[in-house]
PDB file of C-alpha atoms in Angstrom:
ATOM      1  CA  MET A 195      49.396 -35.659 -33.273  1.00 67.00           C
ATOM      2  CA  ASN A 196      52.319 -33.334 -33.347  1.00 87.00           C
ATOM      3  CA  LYS A 197      52.935 -31.838 -29.891  1.00 88.00           C
ATOM      4  CA  ARG A 198      53.481 -28.413 -31.407  1.00 90.00           C
ATOM      5  CA  ILE A 199      49.990 -28.505 -32.973  1.00 92.00           C
ATOM      6  CA  LEU A 200      48.501 -29.622 -29.627  1.00 93.00           C
ATOM      7  CA  ALA A 201      50.280 -26.722 -27.943  1.00 94.00           C
ATOM      8  CA  ILE A 202      48.814 -24.272 -30.454  1.00 95.00           C
ATOM      9  CA  ILE A 203      45.329 -25.737 -29.844  1.00 96.00           C
ATOM     10  CA  CYS A 204      45.820 -25.259 -26.089  1.00 96.00           C
ATOM     11  CA  LEU A 205      46.798 -21.622 -26.624  1.00 96.00           C
ATOM     12  CA  LEU A 206      43.765 -21.088 -28.863  1.00 97.00           C
ATOM     13  CA  VAL A 207      41.489 -22.596 -26.197  1.00 97.00           C
ATOM     14  CA  ALA A 208      43.046 -20.262 -23.584  1.00 97.00           C
ATOM     15  CA  LEU A 209      42.501 -17.314 -25.909  1.00 97.00           C
ATOM     16  CA  GLY A 210      38.903 -18.430 -26.544  1.00 97.00           C
ATOM     17  CA  LEU A 211      38.255 -18.590 -22.794  1.00 96.00           C
ATOM     18  CA  LEU A 212      39.562 -15.044 -22.382  1.00 96.00           C
ATOM     19  CA  VAL A 213      37.384 -13.805 -25.269  1.00 96.00           C
ATOM     20  CA  TYR A 214      34.346 -15.558 -23.716  1.00 94.00           C
ATOM     21  CA  TRP A 215      35.139 -13.977 -20.336  1.00 93.00           C
ATOM     22  CA  TRP A 216      35.461 -10.541 -21.908  1.00 91.00           C
ATOM     23  CA  THR A 217      32.240 -10.785 -23.901  1.00 91.00           C
ATOM     24  CA  THR A 218      30.218 -12.046 -20.914  1.00 87.00           C
ATOM     25  CA  GLY A 219      30.988  -8.989 -18.785  1.00 83.00           C
ATOM     26  CA  ALA A 220      34.652  -9.398 -17.786  1.00 85.00           C
ATOM     27  CA  HIS A 221      33.698 -10.229 -14.205  1.00 86.00           C
ATOM     28  CA  ILE A 222      36.546 -10.634 -11.746  1.00 87.00           C
ATOM     29  CA  TYR A 223      34.521 -13.047  -9.590  1.00 87.00           C
ATOM     30  CA  ASN A 224      31.870 -15.577 -10.625  1.00 91.00           C
ATOM     31  CA  VAL A 225      28.450 -13.995 -11.043  1.00 91.00           C
ATOM     32  CA  GLU A 226      25.329 -16.054 -10.367  1.00 92.00           C
ATOM     33  CA  GLN A 227      22.749 -13.445 -11.371  1.00 92.00           C
ATOM     34  CA  VAL A 228      22.701 -10.611 -13.889  1.00 90.00           C
ATOM     35  CA  GLN A 229      20.533  -7.507 -14.137  1.00 91.00           C
ATOM     36  CA  VAL A 230      17.939  -7.232 -16.855  1.00 93.00           C
ATOM     37  CA  ASP A 231      16.027  -4.067 -17.723  1.00 95.00           C
ATOM     38  CA  VAL A 232      12.266  -4.058 -17.283  1.00 94.00           C
ATOM     39  CA  VAL A 233      10.335  -1.128 -18.732  1.00 95.00           C
ATOM     40  CA  ASP A 234       7.273   0.096 -16.840  1.00 94.00           C
ATOM     41  CA  PRO A 235       4.679   0.971 -19.517  1.00 93.00           C
ATOM     42  CA  LEU A 236       2.763   3.372 -17.255  1.00 93.00           C
ATOM     43  CA  PHE A 237       5.698   5.609 -16.299  1.00 93.00           C
ATOM     44  CA  GLY A 238       8.108   4.717 -19.111  1.00 92.00           C
ATOM     45  CA  THR A 239      10.836   4.063 -16.540  1.00 93.00           C
ATOM     46  CA  THR A 240      13.334   1.221 -16.529  1.00 92.00           C
ATOM     47  CA  THR A 241      13.835  -0.871 -13.423  1.00 91.00           C
ATOM     48  CA  LYS A 242      16.280  -3.712 -12.848  1.00 93.00           C
ATOM     49  CA  GLU A 243      15.315  -7.317 -12.252  1.00 93.00           C
ATOM     50  CA  TRP A 244      17.733 -10.110 -11.345  1.00 95.00           C
ATOM     51  CA  LYS A 245      17.869 -13.162 -13.575  1.00 94.00           C
ATOM     52  CA  ASN A 246      19.728 -16.364 -12.743  1.00 93.00           C
ATOM     53  CA  ASP A 247      22.587 -16.500 -15.233  1.00 91.00           C
ATOM     54  CA  PHE A 248      26.007 -17.866 -14.316  1.00 91.00           C
ATOM     55  CA  HIS A 249      29.078 -16.089 -15.690  1.00 90.00           C
ATOM     56  CA  PRO A 250      32.480 -17.399 -14.632  1.00 92.00           C
ATOM     57  CA  GLY A 251      34.865 -14.758 -13.313  1.00 91.00           C
ATOM     58  CA  LEU A 252      38.573 -14.361 -13.952  1.00 91.00           C
ATOM     59  CA  LEU A 253      39.413 -15.327 -10.351  1.00 89.00           C
ATOM     60  CA  GLY A 254      36.633 -17.923 -10.334  1.00 87.00           C
ATOM     61  CA  TYR A 255      37.063 -20.406 -13.164  1.00 91.00           C
ATOM     62  CA  ILE A 256      38.434 -18.571 -16.196  1.00 94.00           C
ATOM     63  CA  GLY A 257      41.834 -17.583 -14.766  1.00 94.00           C
ATOM     64  CA  PRO A 258      42.791 -21.062 -13.449  1.00 95.00           C
ATOM     65  CA  ALA A 259      41.534 -22.713 -16.670  1.00 95.00           C
ATOM     66  CA  VAL A 260      43.555 -20.309 -18.823  1.00 96.00           C
ATOM     67  CA  ALA A 261      46.605 -20.914 -16.641  1.00 96.00           C
ATOM     68  CA  VAL A 262      46.255 -24.716 -17.039  1.00 96.00           C
ATOM     69  CA  PHE A 263      46.011 -24.455 -20.838  1.00 96.00           C
ATOM     70  CA  VAL A 264      48.964 -22.044 -21.066  1.00 96.00           C
ATOM     71  CA  VAL A 265      51.140 -24.278 -18.860  1.00 96.00           C
ATOM     72  CA  LEU A 266      50.085 -27.321 -20.894  1.00 95.00           C
ATOM     73  CA  ALA A 267      50.948 -25.494 -24.116  1.00 95.00           C
ATOM     74  CA  GLY A 268      54.345 -24.546 -22.713  1.00 94.00           C
ATOM     75  CA  TRP A 269      55.055 -28.111 -21.644  1.00 94.00           C
ATOM     76  CA  LEU A 270      54.001 -29.463 -25.072  1.00 93.00           C
ATOM     77  CA  PHE A 271      56.253 -26.967 -26.859  1.00 89.00           C
ATOM     78  CA  TRP A 272      59.145 -27.812 -24.571  1.00 90.00           C
ATOM     79  CA  SER A 273      58.744 -31.574 -24.781  1.00 89.00           C
ATOM     80  CA  GLY A 274      58.097 -31.502 -28.508  1.00 80.00           C
ATOM     81  CA  ARG A 275      61.182 -29.551 -29.468  1.00 79.00           C
ATOM     82  CA  LYS A 276      63.698 -31.354 -31.651  1.00 72.00           C
ATOM     83  CA  PRO A 277      66.877 -32.460 -29.860  1.00 70.00           C
ATOM     84  CA  LYS A 278      69.879 -30.421 -30.846  1.00 69.00           C
ATOM     85  CA  GLN A 279      72.157 -32.144 -33.330  1.00 70.00           C
ATOM     86  CA  PRO A 280      75.585 -32.747 -31.851  1.00 69.00           C
ATOM     87  CA  ALA A 281      78.075 -30.385 -33.374  1.00 67.00           C
ATOM     88  CA  SER A 282      80.065 -32.112 -36.077  1.00 63.00           C
ATOM     89  CA  VAL A 283      83.732 -32.462 -35.305  1.00 55.00           C
TER      90      VAL A 283
ATOM     91  CA  MET B 232       0.876  61.752 -21.307  1.00 47.00           C
ATOM     92  CA  LYS B 233      -1.628  59.425 -22.851  1.00 53.00           C
ATOM     93  CA  ILE B 234       1.180  57.230 -24.176  1.00 53.00           C
ATOM     94  CA  SER B 235       2.909  57.065 -20.792  1.00 58.00           C
ATOM     95  CA  ARG B 236      -0.362  56.065 -19.093  1.00 61.00           C
ATOM     96  CA  MET B 237      -0.841  53.308 -21.664  1.00 56.00           C
ATOM     97  CA  SER B 238       2.752  52.206 -21.100  1.00 59.00           C
ATOM     98  CA  ALA B 239       2.115  52.048 -17.384  1.00 54.00           C
ATOM     99  CA  ILE B 240      -1.014  49.924 -17.951  1.00 56.00           C
ATOM    100  CA  ALA B 241       0.897  47.646 -20.347  1.00 55.00           C
ATOM    101  CA  LEU B 242       3.743  47.328 -17.836  1.00 49.00           C
ATOM    102  CA  THR B 243       1.301  46.478 -15.052  1.00 50.00           C
ATOM    103  CA  ILE B 244      -0.360  43.799 -17.215  1.00 50.00           C
ATOM    104  CA  ALA B 245       3.064  42.391 -18.213  1.00 48.00           C
ATOM    105  CA  MET B 246       4.192  42.269 -14.585  1.00 45.00           C
ATOM    106  CA  GLY B 247       0.959  40.555 -13.661  1.00 43.00           C
ATOM    107  CA  ILE B 248       1.498  37.914 -16.343  1.00 44.00           C
ATOM    108  CA  CYS B 249       5.130  37.409 -15.322  1.00 42.00           C
ATOM    109  CA  GLY B 250       4.227  37.268 -11.648  1.00 40.00           C
ATOM    110  CA  GLY B 251       1.483  34.781 -12.372  1.00 39.00           C
ATOM    111  CA  SER B 252       3.801  32.530 -14.365  1.00 39.00           C
ATOM    112  CA  VAL B 253       6.469  32.617 -11.640  1.00 40.00           C
ATOM    113  CA  ALA B 254       3.891  31.708  -9.003  1.00 39.00           C
ATOM    114  CA  GLY B 255       2.680  28.846 -11.153  1.00 48.00           C
ATOM    115  CA  ALA B 256       6.170  27.766 -12.255  1.00 57.00           C
ATOM    116  CA  GLN B 257       6.430  25.194  -9.425  1.00 77.00           C
ATOM    117  CA  GLY B 258       3.026  23.679 -10.109  1.00 88.00           C
ATOM    118  CA  LEU B 259       2.336  20.592 -12.186  1.00 92.00           C
ATOM    119  CA  THR B 260      -0.433  20.581 -14.782  1.00 91.00           C
ATOM    120  CA  VAL B 261      -2.652  18.072 -12.984  1.00 93.00           C
ATOM    121  CA  ASN B 262      -6.148  18.021 -11.524  1.00 92.00           C
ATOM    122  CA  ALA B 263      -4.960  17.319  -7.996  1.00 91.00           C
ATOM    123  CA  SER B 264      -4.324  20.193  -5.616  1.00 88.00           C
ATOM    124  CA  GLY B 265      -3.554  20.677  -1.952  1.00 92.00           C
ATOM    125  CA  VAL B 266      -1.042  18.827   0.175  1.00 94.00           C
ATOM    126  CA  LYS B 267      -0.965  15.099  -0.570  1.00 96.00           C
ATOM    127  CA  THR B 268       0.665  12.301   1.377  1.00 97.00           C
ATOM    128  CA  VAL B 269       2.421   9.834  -0.914  1.00 97.00           C
ATOM    129  CA  LYS B 270       3.286   6.419   0.477  1.00 97.00           C
ATOM    130  CA  LEU B 271       5.957   4.515  -1.447  1.00 97.00           C
ATOM    131  CA  SER B 272       4.737   1.088  -2.480  1.00 97.00           C
ATOM    132  CA  ASP B 273       5.839  -1.706  -4.804  1.00 96.00           C
ATOM    133  CA  ARG B 274       2.169  -2.030  -5.790  1.00 95.00           C
ATOM    134  CA  VAL B 275       2.674   1.056  -7.954  1.00 96.00           C
ATOM    135  CA  SER B 276       5.977  -0.138  -9.446  1.00 96.00           C
ATOM    136  CA  LYS B 277       9.223  -1.563  -8.131  1.00 95.00           C
ATOM    137  CA  ASN B 278      10.941   0.810  -5.708  1.00 96.00           C
ATOM    138  CA  GLN B 279      14.686   0.374  -5.794  1.00 95.00           C
ATOM    139  CA  PHE B 280      18.091   1.976  -5.553  1.00 96.00           C
ATOM    140  CA  VAL B 281      20.380   0.923  -8.406  1.00 96.00           C
ATOM    141  CA  TRP B 282      24.073   1.382  -7.653  1.00 96.00           C
ATOM    142  CA  VAL B 283      27.132   1.261  -9.875  1.00 96.00           C
ATOM    143  CA  SER B 284      30.753   0.994  -8.802  1.00 95.00           C
ATOM    144  CA  ASN B 285      33.407   1.662 -11.424  1.00 93.00           C
ATOM    145  CA  ALA B 286      36.979   0.830 -10.446  1.00 92.00           C
ATOM    146  CA  PRO B 287      40.111   0.049 -12.476  1.00 90.00           C
ATOM    147  CA  LEU B 288      39.961  -3.702 -11.733  1.00 86.00           C
ATOM    148  CA  GLU B 289      36.225  -4.280 -11.576  1.00 85.00           C
ATOM    149  CA  ASN B 290      32.916  -2.703 -12.470  1.00 87.00           C
ATOM    150  CA  MET B 291      29.921  -3.737 -10.371  1.00 90.00           C
ATOM    151  CA  LYS B 292      26.208  -3.137 -10.635  1.00 92.00           C
ATOM    152  CA  GLY B 293      23.739  -3.791  -7.873  1.00 95.00           C
ATOM    153  CA  THR B 294      20.415  -2.920  -6.338  1.00 96.00           C
ATOM    154  CA  ALA B 295      18.947  -2.159  -2.940  1.00 95.00           C
ATOM    155  CA  GLU B 296      15.288  -2.886  -2.473  1.00 91.00           C
ATOM    156  CA  GLY B 297      13.149  -2.927   0.648  1.00 90.00           C
ATOM    157  CA  VAL B 298      12.511   0.756  -0.023  1.00 96.00           C
ATOM    158  CA  SER B 299      10.007   2.512   2.176  1.00 96.00           C
ATOM    159  CA  GLY B 300       9.021   6.083   2.898  1.00 96.00           C
ATOM    160  CA  THR B 301       6.351   8.731   2.945  1.00 97.00           C
ATOM    161  CA  LEU B 302       6.430  12.077   1.194  1.00 97.00           C
ATOM    162  CA  THR B 303       4.173  15.090   1.454  1.00 97.00           C
ATOM    163  CA  LEU B 304       3.785  17.373  -1.518  1.00 95.00           C
ATOM    164  CA  ASP B 305       1.432  19.828  -3.113  1.00 95.00           C
ATOM    165  CA  PRO B 306       1.389  19.120  -6.869  1.00 95.00           C
ATOM    166  CA  ARG B 307       0.634  22.812  -7.470  1.00 93.00           C
ATOM    167  CA  ASN B 308       3.685  23.837  -5.399  1.00 93.00           C
ATOM    168  CA  LEU B 309       6.544  21.352  -5.638  1.00 94.00           C
ATOM    169  CA  GLY B 310       8.728  23.456  -3.373  1.00 93.00           C
ATOM    170  CA  THR B 311       6.770  21.836  -0.550  1.00 93.00           C
ATOM    171  CA  ILE B 312       8.064  18.288  -1.141  1.00 95.00           C
ATOM    172  CA  ARG B 313       9.259  16.824   2.151  1.00 97.00           C
ATOM    173  CA  GLY B 314       9.722  13.361   3.560  1.00 97.00           C
ATOM    174  CA  THR B 315      12.113  10.532   4.292  1.00 97.00           C
ATOM    175  CA  ILE B 316      13.017   7.593   2.070  1.00 96.00           C
ATOM    176  CA  GLY B 317      14.857   4.542   3.301  1.00 95.00           C
ATOM    177  CA  ALA B 318      16.284   1.298   1.922  1.00 95.00           C
ATOM    178  CA  THR B 319      17.445  -1.690   3.937  1.00 95.00           C
ATOM    179  CA  VAL B 320      21.101  -2.681   3.632  1.00 96.00           C
ATOM    180  CA  SER B 321      20.157  -6.377   3.882  1.00 95.00           C
ATOM    181  CA  THR B 322      18.396  -6.153   0.490  1.00 95.00           C
ATOM    182  CA  MET B 323      21.542  -5.050  -1.354  1.00 96.00           C
ATOM    183  CA  LYS B 324      22.458  -7.427  -4.169  1.00 95.00           C
ATOM    184  CA  SER B 325      25.320  -7.492  -6.635  1.00 94.00           C
ATOM    185  CA  GLY B 326      24.782 -10.792  -8.445  1.00 93.00           C
ATOM    186  CA  ASN B 327      27.400 -12.624  -6.365  1.00 92.00           C
ATOM    187  CA  ALA B 328      26.289 -14.147  -3.061  1.00 92.00           C
ATOM    188  CA  MET B 329      29.748 -13.969  -1.464  1.00 90.00           C
ATOM    189  CA  ARG B 330      30.163 -10.321  -2.423  1.00 92.00           C
ATOM    190  CA  ASP B 331      26.679  -9.579  -1.054  1.00 94.00           C
ATOM    191  CA  SER B 332      27.750 -11.009   2.303  1.00 94.00           C
ATOM    192  CA  HIS B 333      30.870  -8.805   2.198  1.00 93.00           C
ATOM    193  CA  ILE B 334      28.676  -5.718   1.620  1.00 94.00           C
ATOM    194  CA  GLN B 335      26.738  -6.565   4.797  1.00 94.00           C
ATOM    195  CA  SER B 336      29.901  -7.150   6.826  1.00 95.00           C
ATOM    196  CA  ALA B 337      31.377  -4.791   9.426  1.00 94.00           C
ATOM    197  CA  GLN B 338      34.204  -3.838   7.024  1.00 92.00           C
ATOM    198  CA  TRP B 339      31.717  -2.405   4.558  1.00 96.00           C
ATOM    199  CA  LEU B 340      28.180  -1.192   5.320  1.00 96.00           C
ATOM    200  CA  ASP B 341      27.758  -3.161   8.564  1.00 96.00           C
ATOM    201  CA  GLY B 342      24.131  -4.030   7.941  1.00 95.00           C
ATOM    202  CA  ALA B 343      23.698  -5.515  11.420  1.00 96.00           C
ATOM    203  CA  LYS B 344      24.645  -2.238  13.123  1.00 96.00           C
ATOM    204  CA  TYR B 345      23.350   0.232  10.503  1.00 97.00           C
ATOM    205  CA  PRO B 346      20.452  -1.553   8.797  1.00 96.00           C
ATOM    206  CA  LEU B 347      19.032   1.447   6.923  1.00 95.00           C
ATOM    207  CA  LEU B 348      20.155   3.936   4.266  1.00 94.00           C
ATOM    208  CA  SER B 349      17.965   7.029   4.375  1.00 95.00           C
ATOM    209  CA  PHE B 350      17.470  10.429   2.806  1.00 96.00           C
ATOM    210  CA  THR B 351      15.401  13.169   4.449  1.00 97.00           C
ATOM    211  CA  ILE B 352      14.366  16.034   2.188  1.00 97.00           C
ATOM    212  CA  GLY B 353      14.868  19.434   3.780  1.00 96.00           C
ATOM    213  CA  SER B 354      14.294  21.767   0.835  1.00 96.00           C
ATOM    214  CA  VAL B 355      13.612  21.711  -2.889  1.00 96.00           C
ATOM    215  CA  SER B 356      14.865  24.225  -5.440  1.00 95.00           C
ATOM    216  CA  GLY B 357      15.356  24.830  -9.160  1.00 95.00           C
ATOM    217  CA  ILE B 358      12.019  23.384 -10.202  1.00 95.00           C
ATOM    218  CA  LYS B 359      11.257  23.273 -13.922  1.00 95.00           C
ATOM    219  CA  VAL B 360       7.827  22.005 -14.885  1.00 95.00           C
ATOM    220  CA  THR B 361       6.800  20.247 -18.092  1.00 94.00           C
ATOM    221  CA  GLY B 362       3.135  19.241 -17.940  1.00 94.00           C
ATOM    222  CA  ASN B 363       2.693  16.592 -15.258  1.00 95.00           C
ATOM    223  CA  SER B 364       6.468  16.192 -14.774  1.00 96.00           C
ATOM    224  CA  ALA B 365       9.112  18.402 -13.251  1.00 96.00           C
ATOM    225  CA  THR B 366      12.801  18.427 -12.472  1.00 96.00           C
ATOM    226  CA  GLY B 367      14.510  20.042  -9.529  1.00 96.00           C
ATOM    227  CA  THR B 368      17.084  19.587  -6.796  1.00 97.00           C
ATOM    228  CA  ALA B 369      16.263  18.186  -3.383  1.00 97.00           C
ATOM    229  CA  THR B 370      18.641  19.044  -0.565  1.00 97.00           C
ATOM    230  CA  GLY B 371      18.589  17.040   2.600  1.00 97.00           C
ATOM    231  CA  LYS B 372      20.383  14.667   4.927  1.00 97.00           C
ATOM    232  CA  PHE B 373      21.676  11.337   3.651  1.00 96.00           C
ATOM    233  CA  THR B 374      22.515   8.721   6.263  1.00 97.00           C
ATOM    234  CA  MET B 375      24.665   5.681   5.581  1.00 96.00           C
ATOM    235  CA  HIS B 376      26.854   3.563   7.856  1.00 96.00           C
ATOM    236  CA  GLY B 377      25.767   5.697  10.814  1.00 95.00           C
ATOM    237  CA  VAL B 378      27.066   8.940   9.240  1.00 97.00           C
ATOM    238  CA  THR B 379      24.725  11.748   8.189  1.00 97.00           C
ATOM    239  CA  LYS B 380      25.809  14.303   5.592  1.00 97.00           C
ATOM    240  CA  SER B 381      24.087  17.038   3.646  1.00 97.00           C
ATOM    241  CA  LEU B 382      23.405  16.018   0.058  1.00 96.00           C
ATOM    242  CA  SER B 383      21.853  17.743  -2.959  1.00 96.00           C
ATOM    243  CA  VAL B 384      20.115  15.405  -5.365  1.00 96.00           C
ATOM    244  CA  PRO B 385      18.766  16.307  -8.814  1.00 97.00           C
ATOM    245  CA  PHE B 386      15.426  14.590  -9.327  1.00 97.00           C
ATOM    246  CA  LYS B 387      12.546  14.155 -11.739  1.00 97.00           C
ATOM    247  CA  ILE B 388       8.955  13.784 -10.566  1.00 97.00           C
ATOM    248  CA  THR B 389       5.949  12.610 -12.556  1.00 96.00           C
ATOM    249  CA  TYR B 390       2.434  12.894 -11.131  1.00 96.00           C
ATOM    250  CA  LEU B 391      -0.467  10.877 -12.536  1.00 96.00           C
ATOM    251  CA  ASP B 392      -4.019  11.809 -11.544  1.00 96.00           C
ATOM    252  CA  GLU B 393      -6.126   8.834 -10.524  1.00 96.00           C
ATOM    253  CA  SER B 394      -7.699   7.133 -13.542  1.00 96.00           C
ATOM    254  CA  ALA B 395      -8.954   3.725 -14.579  1.00 95.00           C
ATOM    255  CA  GLU B 396      -5.413   2.946 -15.758  1.00 94.00           C
ATOM    256  CA  THR B 397      -3.712   3.980 -12.496  1.00 95.00           C
ATOM    257  CA  ARG B 398      -6.328   2.146 -10.362  1.00 95.00           C
ATOM    258  CA  LYS B 399      -5.050  -1.110 -11.890  1.00 94.00           C
ATOM    259  CA  ARG B 400      -1.876  -0.504  -9.832  1.00 95.00           C
ATOM    260  CA  ALA B 401      -3.110   1.243  -6.699  1.00 96.00           C
ATOM    261  CA  PRO B 402      -5.858   3.593  -5.540  1.00 96.00           C
ATOM    262  CA  GLY B 403      -5.207   7.341  -5.521  1.00 96.00           C
ATOM    263  CA  ASP B 404      -2.914   9.521  -7.585  1.00 97.00           C
ATOM    264  CA  LEU B 405       0.413   7.928  -8.494  1.00 97.00           C
ATOM    265  CA  VAL B 406       3.809   9.547  -8.171  1.00 97.00           C
ATOM    266  CA  MET B 407       7.168   8.554  -9.647  1.00 97.00           C
ATOM    267  CA  ILE B 408      10.429  10.136  -8.541  1.00 97.00           C
ATOM    268  CA  SER B 409      13.817   9.291 -10.021  1.00 96.00           C
ATOM    269  CA  ALA B 410      17.096  10.736  -8.793  1.00 96.00           C
ATOM    270  CA  THR B 411      20.759  10.081  -9.457  1.00 96.00           C
ATOM    271  CA  PHE B 412      23.592  11.050  -7.124  1.00 96.00           C
ATOM    272  CA  ASP B 413      27.105  10.018  -6.087  1.00 96.00           C
ATOM    273  CA  VAL B 414      28.098   8.741  -2.662  1.00 96.00           C
ATOM    274  CA  ALA B 415      31.774   8.947  -1.691  1.00 96.00           C
ATOM    275  CA  LEU B 416      32.477   5.955   0.559  1.00 96.00           C
ATOM    276  CA  ALA B 417      35.165   7.803   2.543  1.00 95.00           C
ATOM    277  CA  ASP B 418      32.620  10.486   3.529  1.00 96.00           C
ATOM    278  CA  TYR B 419      30.608   7.815   5.323  1.00 96.00           C
ATOM    279  CA  ASN B 420      33.584   6.100   7.008  1.00 95.00           C
ATOM    280  CA  VAL B 421      33.329   3.032   4.784  1.00 95.00           C
ATOM    281  CA  SER B 422      36.897   1.798   4.485  1.00 92.00           C
ATOM    282  CA  GLY B 423      36.370  -1.744   3.184  1.00 90.00           C
ATOM    283  CA  ALA B 424      39.037  -4.418   2.959  1.00 89.00           C
ATOM    284  CA  GLN B 425      42.525  -2.927   2.773  1.00 89.00           C
ATOM    285  CA  GLY B 426      43.460  -1.682  -0.700  1.00 89.00           C
ATOM    286  CA  THR B 427      40.083  -2.530  -2.186  1.00 91.00           C
ATOM    287  CA  ILE B 428      38.587   0.945  -2.527  1.00 94.00           C
ATOM    288  CA  GLY B 429      40.053   2.603  -5.576  1.00 93.00           C
ATOM    289  CA  SER B 430      41.096  -0.697  -7.156  1.00 91.00           C
ATOM    290  CA  LYS B 431      38.156  -3.131  -7.074  1.00 89.00           C
ATOM    291  CA  VAL B 432      35.517  -0.807  -5.625  1.00 93.00           C
ATOM    292  CA  GLY B 433      34.990   2.749  -6.814  1.00 95.00           C
ATOM    293  CA  GLU B 434      35.751   5.596  -4.416  1.00 96.00           C
ATOM    294  CA  LYS B 435      32.361   6.996  -5.405  1.00 96.00           C
ATOM    295  CA  ILE B 436      29.265   4.894  -5.919  1.00 96.00           C
ATOM    296  CA  GLN B 437      26.674   6.200  -8.363  1.00 97.00           C
ATOM    297  CA  VAL B 438      23.175   5.665  -7.007  1.00 96.00           C
ATOM    298  CA  THR B 439      19.923   5.968  -8.951  1.00 96.00           C
ATOM    299  CA  ALA B 440      16.716   5.932  -6.931  1.00 95.00           C
ATOM    300  CA  GLN B 441      13.487   4.873  -8.611  1.00 96.00           C
ATOM    301  CA  LEU B 442      10.597   5.635  -6.284  1.00 97.00           C
ATOM    302  CA  PHE B 443       6.919   4.970  -6.807  1.00 97.00           C
ATOM    303  CA  GLY B 444       4.062   5.840  -4.519  1.00 97.00           C
ATOM    304  CA  SER B 445       0.388   6.548  -4.235  1.00 97.00           C
ATOM    305  CA  THR B 446      -1.774   9.048  -2.396  1.00 96.00           C
ATOM    306  CA  GLY B 447      -4.417   6.398  -1.784  1.00 94.00           C
ATOM    307  CA  LEU B 448      -2.518   3.817   0.266  1.00 89.00           C
TER     308      LEU B 448
END
């Protein structure tokens, strides 16, 4: 496969990871539990319960993974570029 | 002359009505009367402090449980609410185990040295009653990290007379109090890791207390 296409795929994966991170709470650090609302029917109040639900953080897994894919994309672009034609004399 | 006498009678009646409504303005519309002792208990519903930190680099949400306390109040005169509510620092959670350990550390709340957050109600004002609920402002002393400061907290109270429904939770009348207030970390000598407050941790933490108790425990 063309290295340029592979590089674009890597960039899309990096972008996808950032979108996933943003939509799952944009946590800076990994989160192992999230709050869920529980309504008390007697008082009509809402209390918080903790539910096990892992969300990778930017400084946990997402950031390093994005960095790897961006570096890989850069290397693929660089290595896949066409050699310059020698100037005709 | 006759008209002025009638006016005077009308004025007296009007003042009586107004005076009566002012006297009753701090009273809930419930069957209970007299001073009650309300013990906070998770049997009634989950007692907790929910806290939110908003900072430019990170927003955090957490809870503090292990809430305990006893209040005295007369449901017909809410100006009499008094008592102390506490929550243990060791029960504070943020959804990240490492961050929870940082919260307990000496740099932050120092849970080993100052294991309790507490609020002691000294006075209550601005009460507005709607049926068996009321809103008002409780002023008292809030203690955190070994520092005690005066704090005014707007609150809502709901009082439920004992019934077959309430007895499913706990004996006695049930009481719910919710209150939201801000705590400035600097006011309580919480400095945190260098450069963290204001960037990753908000300078002010918004706290919402959800308290549930019963007169029969």
